Coordinates of C-alpha atoms in Angstrom, one line a residue:
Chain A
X1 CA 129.2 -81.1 -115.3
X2 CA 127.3 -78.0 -116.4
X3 CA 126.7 -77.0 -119.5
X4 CA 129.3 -74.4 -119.8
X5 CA 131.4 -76.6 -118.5
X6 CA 130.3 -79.7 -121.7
X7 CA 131.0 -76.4 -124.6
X8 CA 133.8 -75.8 -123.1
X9 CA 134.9 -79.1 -123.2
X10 CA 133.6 -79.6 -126.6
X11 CA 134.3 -76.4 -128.4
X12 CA 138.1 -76.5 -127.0
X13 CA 140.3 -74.1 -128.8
X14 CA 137.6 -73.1 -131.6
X15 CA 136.4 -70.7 -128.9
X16 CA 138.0 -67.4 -129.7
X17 CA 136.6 -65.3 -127.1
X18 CA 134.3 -66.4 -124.1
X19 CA 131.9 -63.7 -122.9
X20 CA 129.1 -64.5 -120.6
X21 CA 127.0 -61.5 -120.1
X22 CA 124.4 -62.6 -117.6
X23 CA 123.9 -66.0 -115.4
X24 CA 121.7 -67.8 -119.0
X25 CA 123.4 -65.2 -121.0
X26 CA 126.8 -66.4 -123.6
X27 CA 128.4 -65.1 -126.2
X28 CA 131.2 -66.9 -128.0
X29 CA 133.3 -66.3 -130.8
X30 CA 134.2 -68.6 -133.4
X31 CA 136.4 -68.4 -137.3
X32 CA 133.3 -68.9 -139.5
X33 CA 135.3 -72.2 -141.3
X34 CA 134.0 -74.0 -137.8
X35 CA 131.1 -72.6 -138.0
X36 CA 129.4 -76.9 -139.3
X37 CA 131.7 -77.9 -137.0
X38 CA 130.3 -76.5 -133.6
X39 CA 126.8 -76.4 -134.6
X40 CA 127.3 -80.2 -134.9
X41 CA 129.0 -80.5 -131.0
X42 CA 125.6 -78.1 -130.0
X43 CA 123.1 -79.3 -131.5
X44 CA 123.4 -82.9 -131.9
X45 CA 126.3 -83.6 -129.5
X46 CA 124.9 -82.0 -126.3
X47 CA 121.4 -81.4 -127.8
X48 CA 121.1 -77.2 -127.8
X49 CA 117.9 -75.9 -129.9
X50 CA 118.8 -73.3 -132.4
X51 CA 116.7 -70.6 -131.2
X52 CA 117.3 -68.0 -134.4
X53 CA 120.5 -66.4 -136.1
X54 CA 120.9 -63.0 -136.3
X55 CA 122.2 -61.4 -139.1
X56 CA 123.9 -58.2 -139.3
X57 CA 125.6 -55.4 -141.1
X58 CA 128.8 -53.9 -139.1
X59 CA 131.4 -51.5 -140.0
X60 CA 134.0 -54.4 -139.6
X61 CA 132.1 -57.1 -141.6
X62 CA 128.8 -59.2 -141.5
X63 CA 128.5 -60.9 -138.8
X64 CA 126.0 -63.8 -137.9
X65 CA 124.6 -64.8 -134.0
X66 CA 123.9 -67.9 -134.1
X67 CA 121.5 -68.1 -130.9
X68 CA 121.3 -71.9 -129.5
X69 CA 119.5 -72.3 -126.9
X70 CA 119.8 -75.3 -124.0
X71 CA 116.1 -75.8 -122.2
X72 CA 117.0 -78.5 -119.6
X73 CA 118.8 -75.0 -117.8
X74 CA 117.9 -72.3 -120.0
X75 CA 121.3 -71.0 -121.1
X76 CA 121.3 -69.5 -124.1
X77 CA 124.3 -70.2 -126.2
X78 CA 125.0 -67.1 -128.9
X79 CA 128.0 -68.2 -131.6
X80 CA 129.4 -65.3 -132.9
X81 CA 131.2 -65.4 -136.6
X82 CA 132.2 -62.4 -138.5
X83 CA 132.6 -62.7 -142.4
X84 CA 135.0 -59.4 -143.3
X85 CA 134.6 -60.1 -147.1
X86 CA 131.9 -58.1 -147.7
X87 CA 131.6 -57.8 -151.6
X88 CA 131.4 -62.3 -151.5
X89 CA 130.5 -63.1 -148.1
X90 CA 129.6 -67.2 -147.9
X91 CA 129.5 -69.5 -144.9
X92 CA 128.5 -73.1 -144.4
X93 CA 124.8 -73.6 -144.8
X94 CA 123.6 -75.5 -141.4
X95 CA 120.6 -76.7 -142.9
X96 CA 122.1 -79.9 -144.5
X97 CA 122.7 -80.7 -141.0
X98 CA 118.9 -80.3 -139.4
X99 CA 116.3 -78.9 -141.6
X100 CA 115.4 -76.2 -138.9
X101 CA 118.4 -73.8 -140.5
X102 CA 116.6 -74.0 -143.6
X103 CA 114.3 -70.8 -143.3
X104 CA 116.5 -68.8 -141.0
X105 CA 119.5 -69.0 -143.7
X106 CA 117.1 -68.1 -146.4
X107 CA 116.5 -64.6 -144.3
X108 CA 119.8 -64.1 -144.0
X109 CA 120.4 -64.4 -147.3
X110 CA 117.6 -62.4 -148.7
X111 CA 118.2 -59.6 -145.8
X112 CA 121.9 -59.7 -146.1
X113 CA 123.4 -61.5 -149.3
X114 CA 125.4 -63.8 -147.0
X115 CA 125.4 -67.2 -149.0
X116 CA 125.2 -70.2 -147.5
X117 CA 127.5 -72.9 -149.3
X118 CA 125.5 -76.2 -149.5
X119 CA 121.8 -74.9 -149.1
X120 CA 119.3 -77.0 -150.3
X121 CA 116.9 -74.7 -151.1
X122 CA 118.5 -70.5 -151.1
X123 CA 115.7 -68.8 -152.6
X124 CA 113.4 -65.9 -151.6
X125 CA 110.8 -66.3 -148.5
X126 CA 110.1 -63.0 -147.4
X127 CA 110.8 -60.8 -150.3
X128 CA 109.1 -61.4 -153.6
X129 CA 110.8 -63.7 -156.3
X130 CA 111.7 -60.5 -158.6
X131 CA 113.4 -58.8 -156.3
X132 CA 116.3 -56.8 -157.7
X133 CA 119.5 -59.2 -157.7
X134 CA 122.6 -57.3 -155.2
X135 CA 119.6 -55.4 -153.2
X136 CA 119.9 -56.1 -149.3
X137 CA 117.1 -54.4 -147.1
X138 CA 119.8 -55.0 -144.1
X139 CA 122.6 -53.7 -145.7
X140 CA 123.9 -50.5 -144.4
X141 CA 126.1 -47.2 -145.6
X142 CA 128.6 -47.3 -143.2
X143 CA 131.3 -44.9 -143.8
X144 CA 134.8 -46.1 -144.1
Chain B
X1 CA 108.3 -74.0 -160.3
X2 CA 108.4 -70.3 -158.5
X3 CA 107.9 -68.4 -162.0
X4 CA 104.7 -69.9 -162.5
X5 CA 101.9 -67.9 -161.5
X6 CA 99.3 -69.2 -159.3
X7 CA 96.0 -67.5 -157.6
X8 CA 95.8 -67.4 -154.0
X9 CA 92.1 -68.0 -153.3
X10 CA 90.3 -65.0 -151.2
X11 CA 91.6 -61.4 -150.6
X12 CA 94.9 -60.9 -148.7
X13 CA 93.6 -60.3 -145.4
X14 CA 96.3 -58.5 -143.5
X15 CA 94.0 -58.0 -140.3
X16 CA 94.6 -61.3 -139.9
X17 CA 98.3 -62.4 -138.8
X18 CA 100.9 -64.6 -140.5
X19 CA 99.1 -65.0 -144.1
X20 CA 100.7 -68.2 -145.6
X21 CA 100.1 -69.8 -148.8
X22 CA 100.4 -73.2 -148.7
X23 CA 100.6 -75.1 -152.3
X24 CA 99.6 -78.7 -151.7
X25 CA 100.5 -81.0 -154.5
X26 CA 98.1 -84.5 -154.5
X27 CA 97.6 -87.8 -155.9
X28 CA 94.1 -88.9 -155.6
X29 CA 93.4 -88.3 -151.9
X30 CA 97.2 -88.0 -151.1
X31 CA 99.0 -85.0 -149.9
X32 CA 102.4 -86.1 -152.0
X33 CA 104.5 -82.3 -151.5
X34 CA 104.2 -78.9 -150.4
X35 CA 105.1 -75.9 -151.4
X36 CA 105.0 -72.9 -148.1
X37 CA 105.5 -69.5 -149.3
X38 CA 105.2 -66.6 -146.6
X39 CA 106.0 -63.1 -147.0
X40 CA 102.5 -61.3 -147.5
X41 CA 102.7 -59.6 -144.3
X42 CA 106.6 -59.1 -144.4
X43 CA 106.2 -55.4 -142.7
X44 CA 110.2 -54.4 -142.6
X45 CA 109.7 -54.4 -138.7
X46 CA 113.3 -55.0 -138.0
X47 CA 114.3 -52.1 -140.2
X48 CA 111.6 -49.7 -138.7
X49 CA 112.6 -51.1 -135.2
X50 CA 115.9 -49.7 -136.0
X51 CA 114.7 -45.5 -136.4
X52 CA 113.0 -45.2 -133.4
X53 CA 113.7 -44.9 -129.8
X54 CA 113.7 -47.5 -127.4
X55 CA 110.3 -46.4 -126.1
X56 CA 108.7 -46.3 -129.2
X57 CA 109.8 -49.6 -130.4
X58 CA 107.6 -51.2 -127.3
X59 CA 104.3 -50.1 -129.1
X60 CA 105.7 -51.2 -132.8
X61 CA 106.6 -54.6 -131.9
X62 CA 103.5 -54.8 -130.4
X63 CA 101.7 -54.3 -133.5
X64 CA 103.1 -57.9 -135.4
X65 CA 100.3 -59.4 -134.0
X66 CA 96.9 -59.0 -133.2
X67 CA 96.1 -62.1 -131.4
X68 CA 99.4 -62.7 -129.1
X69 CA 100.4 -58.5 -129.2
X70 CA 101.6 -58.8 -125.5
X71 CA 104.3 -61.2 -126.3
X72 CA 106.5 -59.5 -128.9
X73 CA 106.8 -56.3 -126.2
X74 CA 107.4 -58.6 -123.1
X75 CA 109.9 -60.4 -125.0
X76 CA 111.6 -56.7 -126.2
X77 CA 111.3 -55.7 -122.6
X78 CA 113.6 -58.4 -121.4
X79 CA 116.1 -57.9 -123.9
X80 CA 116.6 -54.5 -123.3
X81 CA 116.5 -55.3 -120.1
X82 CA 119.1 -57.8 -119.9
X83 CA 121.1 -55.5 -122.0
X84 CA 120.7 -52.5 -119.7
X85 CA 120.7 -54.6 -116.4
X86 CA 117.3 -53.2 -115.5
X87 CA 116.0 -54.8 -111.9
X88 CA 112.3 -54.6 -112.9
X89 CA 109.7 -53.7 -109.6
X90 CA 108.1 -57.0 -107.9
X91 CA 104.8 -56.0 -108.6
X92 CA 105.7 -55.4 -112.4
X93 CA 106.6 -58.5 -112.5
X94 CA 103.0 -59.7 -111.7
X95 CA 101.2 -57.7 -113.7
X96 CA 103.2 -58.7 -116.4
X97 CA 102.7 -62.2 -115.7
X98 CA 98.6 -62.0 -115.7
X99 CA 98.5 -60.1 -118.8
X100 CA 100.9 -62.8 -120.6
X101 CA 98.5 -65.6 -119.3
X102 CA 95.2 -63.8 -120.0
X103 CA 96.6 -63.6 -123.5
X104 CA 97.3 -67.3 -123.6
X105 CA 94.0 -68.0 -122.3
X106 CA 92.4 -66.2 -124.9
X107 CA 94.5 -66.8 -127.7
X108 CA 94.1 -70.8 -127.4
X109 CA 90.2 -70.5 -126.9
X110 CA 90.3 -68.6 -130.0
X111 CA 91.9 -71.8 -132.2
X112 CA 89.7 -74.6 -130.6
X113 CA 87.1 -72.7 -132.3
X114 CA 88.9 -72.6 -135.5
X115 CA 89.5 -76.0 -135.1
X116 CA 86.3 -76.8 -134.1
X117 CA 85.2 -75.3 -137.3
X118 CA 87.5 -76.6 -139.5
X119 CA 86.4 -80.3 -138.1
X120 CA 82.5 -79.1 -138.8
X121 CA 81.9 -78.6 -135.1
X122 CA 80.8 -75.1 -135.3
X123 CA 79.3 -75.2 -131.7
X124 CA 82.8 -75.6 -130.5
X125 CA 83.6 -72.7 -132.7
X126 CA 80.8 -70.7 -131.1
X127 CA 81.2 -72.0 -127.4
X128 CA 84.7 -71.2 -127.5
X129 CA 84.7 -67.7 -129.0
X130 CA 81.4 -67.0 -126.6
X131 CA 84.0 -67.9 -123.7
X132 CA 86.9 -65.8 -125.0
X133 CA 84.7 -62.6 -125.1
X134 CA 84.5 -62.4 -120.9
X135 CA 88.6 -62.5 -121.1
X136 CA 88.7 -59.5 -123.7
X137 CA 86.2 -57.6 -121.6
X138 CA 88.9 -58.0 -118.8
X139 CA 91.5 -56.5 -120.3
X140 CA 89.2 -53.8 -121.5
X141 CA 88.8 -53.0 -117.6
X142 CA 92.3 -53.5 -116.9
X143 CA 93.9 -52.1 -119.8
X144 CA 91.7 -49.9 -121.8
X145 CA 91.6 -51.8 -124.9
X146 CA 90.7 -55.3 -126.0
X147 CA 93.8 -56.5 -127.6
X148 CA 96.5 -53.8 -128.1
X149 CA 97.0 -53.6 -124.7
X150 CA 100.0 -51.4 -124.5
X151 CA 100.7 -52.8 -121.1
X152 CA 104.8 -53.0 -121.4
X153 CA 107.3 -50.6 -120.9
X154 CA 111.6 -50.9 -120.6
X155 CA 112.0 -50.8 -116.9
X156 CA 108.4 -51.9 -115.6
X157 CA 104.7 -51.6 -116.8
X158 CA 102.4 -48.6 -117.9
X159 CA 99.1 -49.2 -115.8
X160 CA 98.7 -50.6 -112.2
X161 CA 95.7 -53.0 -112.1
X162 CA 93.1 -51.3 -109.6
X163 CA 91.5 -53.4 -106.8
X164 CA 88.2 -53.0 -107.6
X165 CA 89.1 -54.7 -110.5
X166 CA 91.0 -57.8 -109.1
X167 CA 87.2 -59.1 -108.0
X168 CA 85.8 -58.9 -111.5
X169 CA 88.8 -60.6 -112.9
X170 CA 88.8 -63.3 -110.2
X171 CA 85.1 -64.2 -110.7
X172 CA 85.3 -64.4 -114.6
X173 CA 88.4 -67.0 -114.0
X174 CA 86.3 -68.7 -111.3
X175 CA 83.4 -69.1 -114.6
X176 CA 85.8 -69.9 -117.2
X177 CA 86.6 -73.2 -115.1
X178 CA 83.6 -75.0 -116.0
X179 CA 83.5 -73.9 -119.3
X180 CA 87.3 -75.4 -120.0
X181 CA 85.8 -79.1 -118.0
X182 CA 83.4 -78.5 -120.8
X183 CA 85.3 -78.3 -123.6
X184 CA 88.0 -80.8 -121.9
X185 CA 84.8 -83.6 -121.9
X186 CA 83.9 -82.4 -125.3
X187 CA 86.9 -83.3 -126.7
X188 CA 88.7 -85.8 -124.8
X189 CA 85.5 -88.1 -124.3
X190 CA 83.7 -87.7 -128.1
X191 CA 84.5 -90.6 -130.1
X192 CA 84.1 -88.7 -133.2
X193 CA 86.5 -86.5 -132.1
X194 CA 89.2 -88.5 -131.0
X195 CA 88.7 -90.9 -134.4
X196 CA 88.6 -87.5 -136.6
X197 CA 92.0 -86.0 -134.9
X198 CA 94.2 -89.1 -133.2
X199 CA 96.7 -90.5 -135.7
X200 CA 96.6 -87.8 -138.4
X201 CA 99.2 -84.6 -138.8
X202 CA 101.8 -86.5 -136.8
X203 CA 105.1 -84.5 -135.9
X204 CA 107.3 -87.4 -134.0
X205 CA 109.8 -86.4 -130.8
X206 CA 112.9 -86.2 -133.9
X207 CA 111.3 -84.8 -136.0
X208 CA 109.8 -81.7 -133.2
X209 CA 114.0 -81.2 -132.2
X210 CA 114.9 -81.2 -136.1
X211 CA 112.3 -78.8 -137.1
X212 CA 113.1 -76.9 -133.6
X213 CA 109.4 -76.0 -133.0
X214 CA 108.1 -74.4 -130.0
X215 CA 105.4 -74.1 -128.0
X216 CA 102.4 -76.4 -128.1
X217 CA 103.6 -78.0 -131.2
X218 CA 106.5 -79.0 -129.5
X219 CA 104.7 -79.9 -126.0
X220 CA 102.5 -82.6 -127.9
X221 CA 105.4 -84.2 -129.9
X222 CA 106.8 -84.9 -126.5
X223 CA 109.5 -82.6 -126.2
X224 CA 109.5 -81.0 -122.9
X225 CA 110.2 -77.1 -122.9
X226 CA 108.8 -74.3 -121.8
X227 CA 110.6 -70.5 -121.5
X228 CA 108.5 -70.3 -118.6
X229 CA 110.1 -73.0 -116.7
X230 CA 113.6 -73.6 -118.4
X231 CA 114.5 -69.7 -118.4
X232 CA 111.8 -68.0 -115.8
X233 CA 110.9 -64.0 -116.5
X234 CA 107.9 -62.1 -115.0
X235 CA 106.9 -64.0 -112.1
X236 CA 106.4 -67.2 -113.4
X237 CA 109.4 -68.6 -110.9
X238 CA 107.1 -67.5 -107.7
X239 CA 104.0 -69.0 -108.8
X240 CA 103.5 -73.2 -109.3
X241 CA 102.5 -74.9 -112.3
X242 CA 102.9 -78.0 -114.7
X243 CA 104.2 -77.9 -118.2
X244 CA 101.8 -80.2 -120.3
X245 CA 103.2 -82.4 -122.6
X246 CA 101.8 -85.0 -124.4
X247 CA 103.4 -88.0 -126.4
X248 CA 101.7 -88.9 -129.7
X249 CA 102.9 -86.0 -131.5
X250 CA 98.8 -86.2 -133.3
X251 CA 96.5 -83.0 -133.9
X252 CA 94.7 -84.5 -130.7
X253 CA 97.7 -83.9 -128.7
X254 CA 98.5 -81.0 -129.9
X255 CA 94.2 -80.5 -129.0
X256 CA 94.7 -81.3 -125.4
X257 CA 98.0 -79.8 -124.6
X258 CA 96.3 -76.5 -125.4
X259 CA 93.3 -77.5 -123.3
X260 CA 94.9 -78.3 -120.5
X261 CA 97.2 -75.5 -120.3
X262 CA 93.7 -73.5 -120.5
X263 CA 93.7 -75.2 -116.5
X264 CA 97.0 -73.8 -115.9
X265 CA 97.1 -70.2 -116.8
X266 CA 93.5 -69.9 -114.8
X267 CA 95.9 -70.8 -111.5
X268 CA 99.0 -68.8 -112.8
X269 CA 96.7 -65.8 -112.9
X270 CA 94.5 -66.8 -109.4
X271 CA 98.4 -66.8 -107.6
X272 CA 99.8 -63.7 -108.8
X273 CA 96.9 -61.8 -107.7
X274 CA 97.0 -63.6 -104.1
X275 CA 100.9 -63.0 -104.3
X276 CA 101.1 -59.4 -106.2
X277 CA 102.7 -56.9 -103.6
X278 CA 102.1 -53.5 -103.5
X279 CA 104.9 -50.8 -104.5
X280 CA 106.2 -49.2 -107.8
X281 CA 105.8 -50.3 -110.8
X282 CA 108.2 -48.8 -113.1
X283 CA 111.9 -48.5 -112.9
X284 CA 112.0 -45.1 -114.4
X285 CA 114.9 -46.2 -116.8
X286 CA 116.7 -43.0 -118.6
X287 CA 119.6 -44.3 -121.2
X288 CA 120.4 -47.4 -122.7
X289 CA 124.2 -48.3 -122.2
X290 CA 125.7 -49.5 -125.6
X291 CA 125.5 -53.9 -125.7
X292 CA 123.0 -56.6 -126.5
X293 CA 120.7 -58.4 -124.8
X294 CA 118.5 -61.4 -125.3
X295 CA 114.3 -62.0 -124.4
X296 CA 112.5 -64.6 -125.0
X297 CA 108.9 -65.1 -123.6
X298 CA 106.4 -68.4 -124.0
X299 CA 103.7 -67.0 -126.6
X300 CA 100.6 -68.4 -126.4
X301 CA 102.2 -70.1 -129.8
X302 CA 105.5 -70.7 -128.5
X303 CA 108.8 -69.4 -127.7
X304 CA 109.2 -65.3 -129.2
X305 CA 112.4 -64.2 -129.1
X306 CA 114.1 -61.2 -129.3
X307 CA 117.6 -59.6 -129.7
X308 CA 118.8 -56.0 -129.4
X309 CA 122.0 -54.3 -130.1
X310 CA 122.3 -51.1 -128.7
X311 CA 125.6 -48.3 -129.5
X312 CA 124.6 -45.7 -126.7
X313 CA 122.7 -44.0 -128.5
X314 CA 118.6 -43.8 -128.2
X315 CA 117.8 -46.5 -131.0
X316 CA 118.5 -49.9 -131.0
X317 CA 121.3 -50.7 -134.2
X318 CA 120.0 -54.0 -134.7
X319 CA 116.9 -55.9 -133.6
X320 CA 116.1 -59.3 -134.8
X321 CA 112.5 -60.6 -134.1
X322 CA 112.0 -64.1 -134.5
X323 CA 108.1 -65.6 -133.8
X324 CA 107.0 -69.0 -133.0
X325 CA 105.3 -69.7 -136.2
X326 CA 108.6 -69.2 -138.1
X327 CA 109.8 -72.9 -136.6
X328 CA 106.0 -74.3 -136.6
X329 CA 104.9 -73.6 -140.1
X330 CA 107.8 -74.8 -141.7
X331 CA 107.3 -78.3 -139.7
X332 CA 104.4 -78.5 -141.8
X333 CA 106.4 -80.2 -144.8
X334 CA 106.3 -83.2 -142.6
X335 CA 102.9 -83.2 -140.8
X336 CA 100.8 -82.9 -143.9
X337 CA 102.6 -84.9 -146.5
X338 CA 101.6 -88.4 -146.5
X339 CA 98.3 -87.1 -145.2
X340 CA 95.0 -87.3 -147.1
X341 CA 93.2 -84.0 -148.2
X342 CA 90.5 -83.7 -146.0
X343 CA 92.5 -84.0 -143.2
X344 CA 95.0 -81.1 -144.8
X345 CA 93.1 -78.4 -143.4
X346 CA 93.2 -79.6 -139.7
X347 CA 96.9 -80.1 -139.9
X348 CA 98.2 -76.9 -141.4
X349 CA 95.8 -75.1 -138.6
X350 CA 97.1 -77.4 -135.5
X351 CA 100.5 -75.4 -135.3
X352 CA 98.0 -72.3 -134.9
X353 CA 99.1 -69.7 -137.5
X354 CA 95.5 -68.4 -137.6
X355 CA 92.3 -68.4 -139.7
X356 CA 93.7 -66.4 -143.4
X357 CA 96.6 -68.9 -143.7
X358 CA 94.2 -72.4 -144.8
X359 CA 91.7 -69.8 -146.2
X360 CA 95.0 -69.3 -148.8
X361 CA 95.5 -72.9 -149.6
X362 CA 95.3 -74.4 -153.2
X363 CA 95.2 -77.9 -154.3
X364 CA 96.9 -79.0 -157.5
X365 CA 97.0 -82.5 -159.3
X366 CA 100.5 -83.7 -159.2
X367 CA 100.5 -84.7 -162.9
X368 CA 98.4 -81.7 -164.7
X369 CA 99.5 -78.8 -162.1
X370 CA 95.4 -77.8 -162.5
X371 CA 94.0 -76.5 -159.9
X372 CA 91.5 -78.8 -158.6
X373 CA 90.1 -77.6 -154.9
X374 CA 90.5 -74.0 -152.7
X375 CA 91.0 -73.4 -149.3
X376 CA 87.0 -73.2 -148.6
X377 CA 86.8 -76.6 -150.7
X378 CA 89.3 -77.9 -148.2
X379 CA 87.4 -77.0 -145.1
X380 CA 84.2 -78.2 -146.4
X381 CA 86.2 -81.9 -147.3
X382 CA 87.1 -81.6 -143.5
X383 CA 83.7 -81.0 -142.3
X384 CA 82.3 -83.5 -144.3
X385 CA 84.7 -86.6 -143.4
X386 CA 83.4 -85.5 -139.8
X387 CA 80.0 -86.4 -140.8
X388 CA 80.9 -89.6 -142.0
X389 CA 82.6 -90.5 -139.0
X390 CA 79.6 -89.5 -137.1
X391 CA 77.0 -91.4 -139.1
X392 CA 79.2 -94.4 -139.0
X393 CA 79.3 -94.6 -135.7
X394 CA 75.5 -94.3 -135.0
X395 CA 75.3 -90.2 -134.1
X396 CA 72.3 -88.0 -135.7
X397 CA 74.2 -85.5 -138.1

């Protein structure tokens, strides 16, 4: 069984939308309330690395890639969630689970303002510690 | 404990990459905790990435980093490329290839001598460096400069390499052979180096896949992976090759995996120029079609990876970069606690994050929070348990 096949399988009917863009390339998209959930079944159930997560600012809310990879084959695996409330937007920290989220939540949260409910550790790492509270480099103006 | 205000030891030294600065709280000789705080270099790349044109983002992504500056562009490249579709020109393909591997090859001569001289072996240091400089002078000929190389491009690859250079290249690969035995016996048969680096700075298989670290780091905690192999760009699927791996997880692992993949880039680069066909070697691409796409390439460091959003228009909306020493530094929570100071130095440099970030280390007492030793203090403790070693084991010092 592939591994396409084994998410599939395990992901079931948290997959929203399936969109596989190239032969290693997917893209799937999950509610962000499963977001603990699924890294669980991909990272420690069928043993994906989480490569990154990238963060970003869209007109229709902020959305995180979550970008897991699978070496055996070299697939690699990108969870999409989209967090509409933009004024309070909060997700499940990952890093409770492996300590490799850690850092990459702490960007996103610096970057973005997206907290991460049960991070161990949610302060600065690549801006300095005064940096003005409500201040997102990432943030954009979109117009609405 | 963030408020309070502590002294980095030396100037900022930005020519260097990835400044860290690593707070190691002790008791006695005892690393007990650390504290890793980056951000001195933090550029706003991503931002930056996101006002210019697909073109120019090539060159800026290629200035994060002066010692592996073909990697972030190669790995650019392929996402746009996977984005767009782009079928890149055979001979491309190779040239990106050699460049990529001459820049591992010099890139991991460069830390065995840093490692060298952080163990007090300052002919390694020398040796090694006097080795690397043949390797620059080759991308001088081939390129036109010795480290920004500006070889990349969306589509292909700015600058054929000439035949009467392929000779020159060949025969200072043919030399470097003997010099890597060299260093190979150096290190692999010298008892004082094997008792000075087995056993300390220990990253174990579980802990490698918790941390997710890449590259080398990975490859000597046992973990086999490889972007090369596992999801093959450039030419690395027509050529033949091992992945090294190595199972103790130790700074001596760590030590040989590089070594040995010294061996391996030498016959990656001796193939592709027996195998390079003639032909184009750009694609001419014109527009980028509005999606996103994913590159990763194997950094001399580890896996770089790189994702691009595109809306049709000439700039990329979003582009997040992600390096290898983003996973590999923050293993070092685990690989130097529990250690003893004089072996601090050795550990925090084994993930390869370059010379500034142990020149930026402090040491404070766990109880008073004085500061009690600086990063030259630390290197000089290094050196020193070295001599010991040496002298206890019969060798002049």
């Amino acid at each position: 069984m592939s591994i396409v096949d084994k998410i599939k399988e395990g992901l079931g009917d948290k997959i929203i939308d399936w969109y596989q863009h190239a032969s290693r390339r997917i893209y799937i998209s999950i509610k962000p309330s499963d977001i603990k959930e699924v890294a669980q079944i991909l990272f420690r159930d069928l043993g994906l690395r989480l490569a990154t997560a990238s963060g970003q600012d869209t007109p229709v809310g902020l959305e995180i890639l979550y970008h897991f990879s699978f070496d055996k084959t070299g697939e690699i695996v990108s969870v999409r969630v989209i967090i509409k409330d933009k004024k309070k937007p909060e997700i499940d920290s990952l890093a409770p689970l492996f300590p490799a989220a850690e850092w990459i939540e702490r960007e996103m949260w610096e970057m973005l303002g997206i907290k991460f409910i049960g991070h161990p550790n949610l302060k600065h790492l690549l801006l300095i510690d005064e940096w003005p509270q409500e201040q997102y480099p990432l943030r954009h103006q979109h117009e609405s | 404990m963030s408020h309070k205000v502590v002294i980095p030891i030396g100037p900022y030294h930005p020519l260097q990459e990835e400044p860290e600065f690593f707070r190691l709280y002790v008791e006695g000789e005892k690393v007990v905790d650390i504290d890793i705080v980056i951000g001195y270099n933090h550029r706003g790349i991503e931002e930056l990435s996101e006002h210019k044109h697909f073109d120019q983002v090539t060159f800026l992504v290629e200035r994060i980093c002066g010692i592996c500056s073909t990697s972030h562009p190669f790995a650019y490249v392929n996402a746009v490329e996977d984005l767009a579709k782009i079928q890149v020109p055979e001979r491309a393909l190779y040239i990106r290839t050699i460049i990529a591997e001459m820049e591992r090859i010099h890139s991991h001569l460069l830390w065995l001598g840093l490692a060298g001289h952080f163990i007090g072996y300052n002919t390694v240091w020398m040796w090694a460096w006097r080795y690397r400089e043949p390797v620059l002078d080759c991308f001088e000929m081939i390129t036109g400069n010795r480290n920004h190389y500006a070889m990349m491009k969306i589509g292909g690859v700015r600058r054929n390499i000439k035949d009467e250079d392929i000779p020159i290249l060949r025969k200072t690969l043919d030399d470097l052979v003997p010099a890597v035995k060299m260093f190979e016996g150096a290190v692999v048969d010298d008892p004082v180096i094997r008792a000075r680096l087995k056993g300390i700075g220990i990253l174990t298989k579980q802990q490698a896949i918790d941390w997710c670290v890449l590259g080398p780091t990975a490859r000597a905690s046992g973990l086999n992976i490889d972007v090369r192999r596992d999801d093959p760009y450039g030419a690395y699927d027509r050529v033949s090759w091992n992945v090294i791996v190595q199972a103790e997880g130790d700074i001596f692992a760590k030590t040989v995996v590089r070594i040995l993949e010294l061996y391996e880039s030498i016959s990656i680069i001796q193939q592709c120029l027996e195998k390079m066909p003639k032909g184009e070697i750009d694609a001419n691409v014109k527009d980028i079609p509005p999606g996103e796409g994913i590159g990763h390439v194997e950094a001399p460091r580890g896996e770089c990876f790189h994702y691009v959003r595109s809306d049709g228009t000439n700039r990329p909306i979003r582009h997040k970069i992600r390096a290898p020493s983003f996973m590999n530094v923050a293993s070092n929570k685990i690989a130097a606690v529990g250690g003893t100071i004089s072996d601090a130095a050795i550990t925090l440099a084994a993930v390869d994050p370059c010379y500034c970030c142990t020149e930026r280390v402090i040491v404070l007492d766990k109880a008073t929070h004085k500061k009690i030793l600086n990063g030259w203090d630390l290197i000089k403790l290094s050196q020193e348990k070295t001599e010991q070693l040496k002298k206890s084991k019969g060798f002049p010092a």
